[in-house]
PDB file of C-alpha atoms in Angstrom:
ATOM      1  CA  UNK A 880      49.682  32.157  15.870  1.00 81.00           C
ATOM      2  CA  UNK A 881      46.805  33.331  18.075  1.00 93.00           C
ATOM      3  CA  UNK A 882      47.261  37.028  18.691  1.00 95.00           C
ATOM      4  CA  UNK A 883      43.706  37.956  19.633  1.00 97.00           C
ATOM      5  CA  UNK A 884      41.703  35.412  21.654  1.00 98.00           C
ATOM      6  CA  UNK A 885      38.069  35.777  22.680  1.00 98.00           C
ATOM      7  CA  UNK A 886      37.198  33.707  25.741  1.00 98.00           C
ATOM      8  CA  UNK A 887      33.565  33.288  26.749  1.00 96.00           C
ATOM      9  CA  UNK A 888      32.996  33.107  30.494  1.00 96.00           C
ATOM     10  CA  UNK A 889      29.802  32.754  32.511  1.00 93.00           C
ATOM     11  CA  UNK A 890      30.925  32.291  36.088  1.00 93.00           C
ATOM     12  CA  UNK A 891      30.776  28.505  35.865  1.00 91.00           C
ATOM     13  CA  UNK A 892      33.614  26.139  36.684  1.00 93.00           C
ATOM     14  CA  UNK A 893      33.817  25.183  33.019  1.00 92.00           C
ATOM     15  CA  UNK A 894      34.020  28.847  32.007  1.00 94.00           C
ATOM     16  CA  UNK A 895      36.963  29.309  34.371  1.00 96.00           C
ATOM     17  CA  UNK A 896      38.593  26.207  32.926  1.00 96.00           C
ATOM     18  CA  UNK A 897      38.198  27.661  29.408  1.00 97.00           C
ATOM     19  CA  UNK A 898      39.771  30.911  30.628  1.00 98.00           C
ATOM     20  CA  UNK A 899      42.767  29.012  32.012  1.00 97.00           C
ATOM     21  CA  UNK A 900      43.254  27.300  28.626  1.00 97.00           C
ATOM     22  CA  UNK A 901      43.058  30.670  26.885  1.00 98.00           C
ATOM     23  CA  UNK A 902      45.589  32.148  29.314  1.00 98.00           C
ATOM     24  CA  UNK A 903      47.950  29.240  28.652  1.00 96.00           C
ATOM     25  CA  UNK A 904      47.671  29.731  24.892  1.00 96.00           C
ATOM     26  CA  UNK A 905      48.182  33.481  25.172  1.00 96.00           C
ATOM     27  CA  UNK A 906      51.272  32.965  27.318  1.00 95.00           C
ATOM     28  CA  UNK A 907      52.781  30.733  24.623  1.00 95.00           C
ATOM     29  CA  UNK A 908      51.800  32.854  21.631  1.00 93.00           C
ATOM     30  CA  UNK A 909      52.094  36.337  23.120  1.00 94.00           C
ATOM     31  CA  UNK A 910      48.434  36.926  22.353  1.00 95.00           C
ATOM     32  CA  UNK A 911      45.908  39.042  24.196  1.00 97.00           C
ATOM     33  CA  UNK A 912      42.670  37.790  25.717  1.00 98.00           C
ATOM     34  CA  UNK A 913      39.309  39.463  25.719  1.00 98.00           C
ATOM     35  CA  UNK A 914      37.050  37.737  28.226  1.00 97.00           C
ATOM     36  CA  UNK A 915      33.382  38.264  27.493  1.00 97.00           C
ATOM     37  CA  UNK A 916      30.264  37.494  29.426  1.00 96.00           C
ATOM     38  CA  UNK A 917      26.862  37.801  27.803  1.00 95.00           C
ATOM     39  CA  UNK A 918      23.438  38.459  29.315  1.00 93.00           C
ATOM     40  CA  UNK A 919      20.108  37.885  27.605  1.00 88.00           C
ATOM     41  CA  UNK A 920      17.409  40.470  27.136  1.00 84.00           C
ATOM     42  CA  UNK A 921      15.120  40.817  30.149  1.00 77.00           C
ATOM     43  CA  UNK A 922      11.626  39.656  29.277  1.00 71.00           C
ATOM     44  CA  UNK A 923       8.495  39.356  31.349  1.00 68.00           C
ATOM     45  CA  UNK A 924       5.804  37.026  30.110  1.00 66.00           C
ATOM     46  CA  UNK A 925       2.332  36.139  31.271  1.00 63.00           C
ATOM     47  CA  UNK A 926       0.399  33.085  30.281  1.00 64.00           C
ATOM     48  CA  UNK A 927      -3.328  32.606  30.266  1.00 61.00           C
ATOM     49  CA  UNK A 928      -6.310  34.613  29.126  1.00 62.00           C
ATOM     50  CA  UNK A 929      -6.171  37.071  32.014  1.00 62.00           C
ATOM     51  CA  UNK A 930      -5.471  40.679  31.220  1.00 60.00           C
ATOM     52  CA  UNK A 931      -2.972  42.152  33.632  1.00 62.00           C
ATOM     53  CA  UNK A 932      -1.859  45.730  33.880  1.00 64.00           C
ATOM     54  CA  UNK A 933       1.599  45.926  35.393  1.00 67.00           C
ATOM     55  CA  UNK A 934       4.200  48.647  35.093  1.00 71.00           C
ATOM     56  CA  UNK A 935       7.162  46.510  34.074  1.00 74.00           C
ATOM     57  CA  UNK A 936       9.616  49.390  33.635  1.00 77.00           C
ATOM     58  CA  UNK A 937      11.004  49.236  37.161  1.00 84.00           C
ATOM     59  CA  UNK A 938      10.969  45.428  37.188  1.00 84.00           C
ATOM     60  CA  UNK A 939      12.993  45.275  33.969  1.00 85.00           C
ATOM     61  CA  UNK A 940      15.373  47.967  35.255  1.00 87.00           C
ATOM     62  CA  UNK A 941      15.951  45.916  38.419  1.00 88.00           C
ATOM     63  CA  UNK A 942      16.583  42.781  36.346  1.00 89.00           C
ATOM     64  CA  UNK A 943      19.071  44.613  34.134  1.00 90.00           C
ATOM     65  CA  UNK A 944      20.817  46.051  37.203  1.00 93.00           C
ATOM     66  CA  UNK A 945      21.114  42.577  38.745  1.00 92.00           C
ATOM     67  CA  UNK A 946      22.504  41.126  35.501  1.00 93.00           C
ATOM     68  CA  UNK A 947      25.028  43.958  35.203  1.00 94.00           C
ATOM     69  CA  UNK A 948      26.197  43.343  38.780  1.00 96.00           C
ATOM     70  CA  UNK A 949      26.518  39.600  38.119  1.00 94.00           C
ATOM     71  CA  UNK A 950      28.527  40.323  34.956  1.00 95.00           C
ATOM     72  CA  UNK A 951      30.856  42.680  36.888  1.00 97.00           C
ATOM     73  CA  UNK A 952      31.437  39.915  39.443  1.00 97.00           C
ATOM     74  CA  UNK A 953      32.134  37.326  36.736  1.00 96.00           C
ATOM     75  CA  UNK A 954      34.624  39.643  35.012  1.00 97.00           C
ATOM     76  CA  UNK A 955      36.298  40.580  38.310  1.00 98.00           C
ATOM     77  CA  UNK A 956      36.740  36.899  39.156  1.00 97.00           C
ATOM     78  CA  UNK A 957      38.182  36.279  35.675  1.00 97.00           C
ATOM     79  CA  UNK A 958      40.611  39.152  36.189  1.00 98.00           C
ATOM     80  CA  UNK A 959      41.795  37.540  39.444  1.00 98.00           C
ATOM     81  CA  UNK A 960      42.242  34.167  37.676  1.00 97.00           C
ATOM     82  CA  UNK A 961      44.297  35.898  34.978  1.00 97.00           C
ATOM     83  CA  UNK A 962      46.476  37.751  37.484  1.00 97.00           C
ATOM     84  CA  UNK A 963      47.080  34.556  39.468  1.00 97.00           C
ATOM     85  CA  UNK A 964      48.246  32.905  36.241  1.00 95.00           C
ATOM     86  CA  UNK A 965      50.567  35.826  35.459  1.00 95.00           C
ATOM     87  CA  UNK A 966      48.387  37.058  32.611  1.00 95.00           C
ATOM     88  CA  UNK A 967      45.957  39.837  31.874  1.00 96.00           C
ATOM     89  CA  UNK A 968      42.568  40.137  30.239  1.00 97.00           C
ATOM     90  CA  UNK A 969      40.276  42.802  28.928  1.00 97.00           C
ATOM     91  CA  UNK A 970      36.746  42.132  30.169  1.00 97.00           C
ATOM     92  CA  UNK A 971      33.589  42.967  28.257  1.00 97.00           C
ATOM     93  CA  UNK A 972      29.933  42.554  29.205  1.00 97.00           C
ATOM     94  CA  UNK A 973      27.644  42.131  26.211  1.00 96.00           C
ATOM     95  CA  UNK A 974      23.991  42.813  26.982  1.00 95.00           C
ATOM     96  CA  UNK A 975      20.707  41.889  25.346  1.00 92.00           C
ATOM     97  CA  UNK A 976      22.026  38.982  23.336  1.00 93.00           C
ATOM     98  CA  UNK A 977      22.117  35.237  23.333  1.00 91.00           C
ATOM     99  CA  UNK A 978      25.490  33.864  24.351  1.00 92.00           C
ATOM    100  CA  UNK A 979      26.277  32.604  20.850  1.00 94.00           C
ATOM    101  CA  UNK A 980      25.330  35.863  19.124  1.00 95.00           C
ATOM    102  CA  UNK A 981      27.327  37.902  21.629  1.00 96.00           C
ATOM    103  CA  UNK A 982      30.408  35.702  21.304  1.00 96.00           C
ATOM    104  CA  UNK A 983      30.310  35.742  17.499  1.00 97.00           C
ATOM    105  CA  UNK A 984      29.733  39.516  17.409  1.00 96.00           C
ATOM    106  CA  UNK A 985      32.608  40.186  19.830  1.00 97.00           C
ATOM    107  CA  UNK A 986      34.930  37.942  17.831  1.00 97.00           C
ATOM    108  CA  UNK A 987      34.107  39.743  14.594  1.00 97.00           C
ATOM    109  CA  UNK A 988      34.290  43.253  16.070  1.00 96.00           C
ATOM    110  CA  UNK A 989      37.645  42.628  17.749  1.00 95.00           C
ATOM    111  CA  UNK A 990      39.228  40.817  14.822  1.00 96.00           C
ATOM    112  CA  UNK A 991      39.789  37.736  16.975  1.00 97.00           C
ATOM    113  CA  UNK A 992      41.619  34.769  15.517  1.00 96.00           C
ATOM    114  CA  UNK A 993      40.406  32.216  18.094  1.00 98.00           C
ATOM    115  CA  UNK A 994      37.331  31.688  20.271  1.00 98.00           C
ATOM    116  CA  UNK A 995      37.728  29.664  23.479  1.00 97.00           C
ATOM    117  CA  UNK A 996      34.659  28.523  25.384  1.00 95.00           C
ATOM    118  CA  UNK A 997      33.281  25.751  27.536  1.00 93.00           C
ATOM    119  CA  UNK A 998      31.358  22.870  26.027  1.00 88.00           C
ATOM    120  CA  UNK A 999      28.294  24.023  27.936  1.00 74.00           C
ATOM    121  CA  UNK A1000      27.536  26.816  30.332  1.00 61.00           C
ATOM    122  CA  UNK A1001      25.366  27.272  33.353  1.00 54.00           C
ATOM    123  CA  UNK A1002      22.355  26.268  31.301  1.00 50.00           C
ATOM    124  CA  UNK A1003      24.013  22.968  30.392  1.00 43.00           C
ATOM    125  CA  UNK A1004      22.157  20.852  32.968  1.00 41.00           C
ATOM    126  CA  UNK A1005      24.993  18.343  33.035  1.00 42.00           C
ATOM    127  CA  UNK A1006      24.805  17.602  29.324  1.00 43.00           C
ATOM    128  CA  UNK A1007      27.045  14.894  27.946  1.00 43.00           C
ATOM    129  CA  UNK A1008      27.003  16.423  24.484  1.00 47.00           C
ATOM    130  CA  UNK A1009      27.841  19.887  23.229  1.00 56.00           C
ATOM    131  CA  UNK A1010      25.657  22.641  24.697  1.00 74.00           C
ATOM    132  CA  UNK A1011      23.352  24.571  22.387  1.00 85.00           C
ATOM    133  CA  UNK A1012      25.280  27.884  22.573  1.00 89.00           C
ATOM    134  CA  UNK A1013      28.638  26.158  21.985  1.00 90.00           C
ATOM    135  CA  UNK A1014      27.151  24.265  19.043  1.00 90.00           C
ATOM    136  CA  UNK A1015      25.781  27.527  17.640  1.00 93.00           C
ATOM    137  CA  UNK A1016      29.166  29.258  17.896  1.00 95.00           C
ATOM    138  CA  UNK A1017      30.928  26.269  16.392  1.00 93.00           C
ATOM    139  CA  UNK A1018      28.581  26.122  13.422  1.00 94.00           C
ATOM    140  CA  UNK A1019      28.638  29.862  12.644  1.00 97.00           C
ATOM    141  CA  UNK A1020      32.183  30.956  13.501  1.00 97.00           C
ATOM    142  CA  UNK A1021      34.496  31.910  10.673  1.00 96.00           C
ATOM    143  CA  UNK A1022      37.569  31.421  12.874  1.00 98.00           C
ATOM    144  CA  UNK A1023      38.810  28.431  14.903  1.00 97.00           C
ATOM    145  CA  UNK A1024      36.879  27.564  18.066  1.00 97.00           C
ATOM    146  CA  UNK A1025      38.460  25.707  20.977  1.00 96.00           C
ATOM    147  CA  UNK A1026      35.814  23.900  23.028  1.00 95.00           C
ATOM    148  CA  UNK A1027      36.935  23.033  26.559  1.00 95.00           C
ATOM    149  CA  UNK A1028      35.218  20.265  28.505  1.00 88.00           C
TER     150      UNK A1028
END
């Protein structure tokens, strides 16, 4: 039924819960799981009328390095969750994208037949309703989406 599952993870408790649901489904259907984590583009902004001259190249490189390290940690933790559940995942870090765009792109590129994700991620601020990235995926996905809360 679900042979190729994309599971969005972000290091949050809800992301881990979504991964556990995906692992349970894959165990029952014999499907494979691709766990993805997405990081936004690094941007530096300045407000006000002041003109500032700053070499942002090294700052942006440091930000990208920190995001890559965080993504490696998130994927390594997901791999441990999968192994503890008797399953396996393929982990992918998608850079320079919003979460929704990265999830939808990964699903299309991999030929996924199901997307599993939390109702809101780290940016959710304790929302009671569907988070903005989950809502975006839900409204634009061409395949079923399982929202875990």
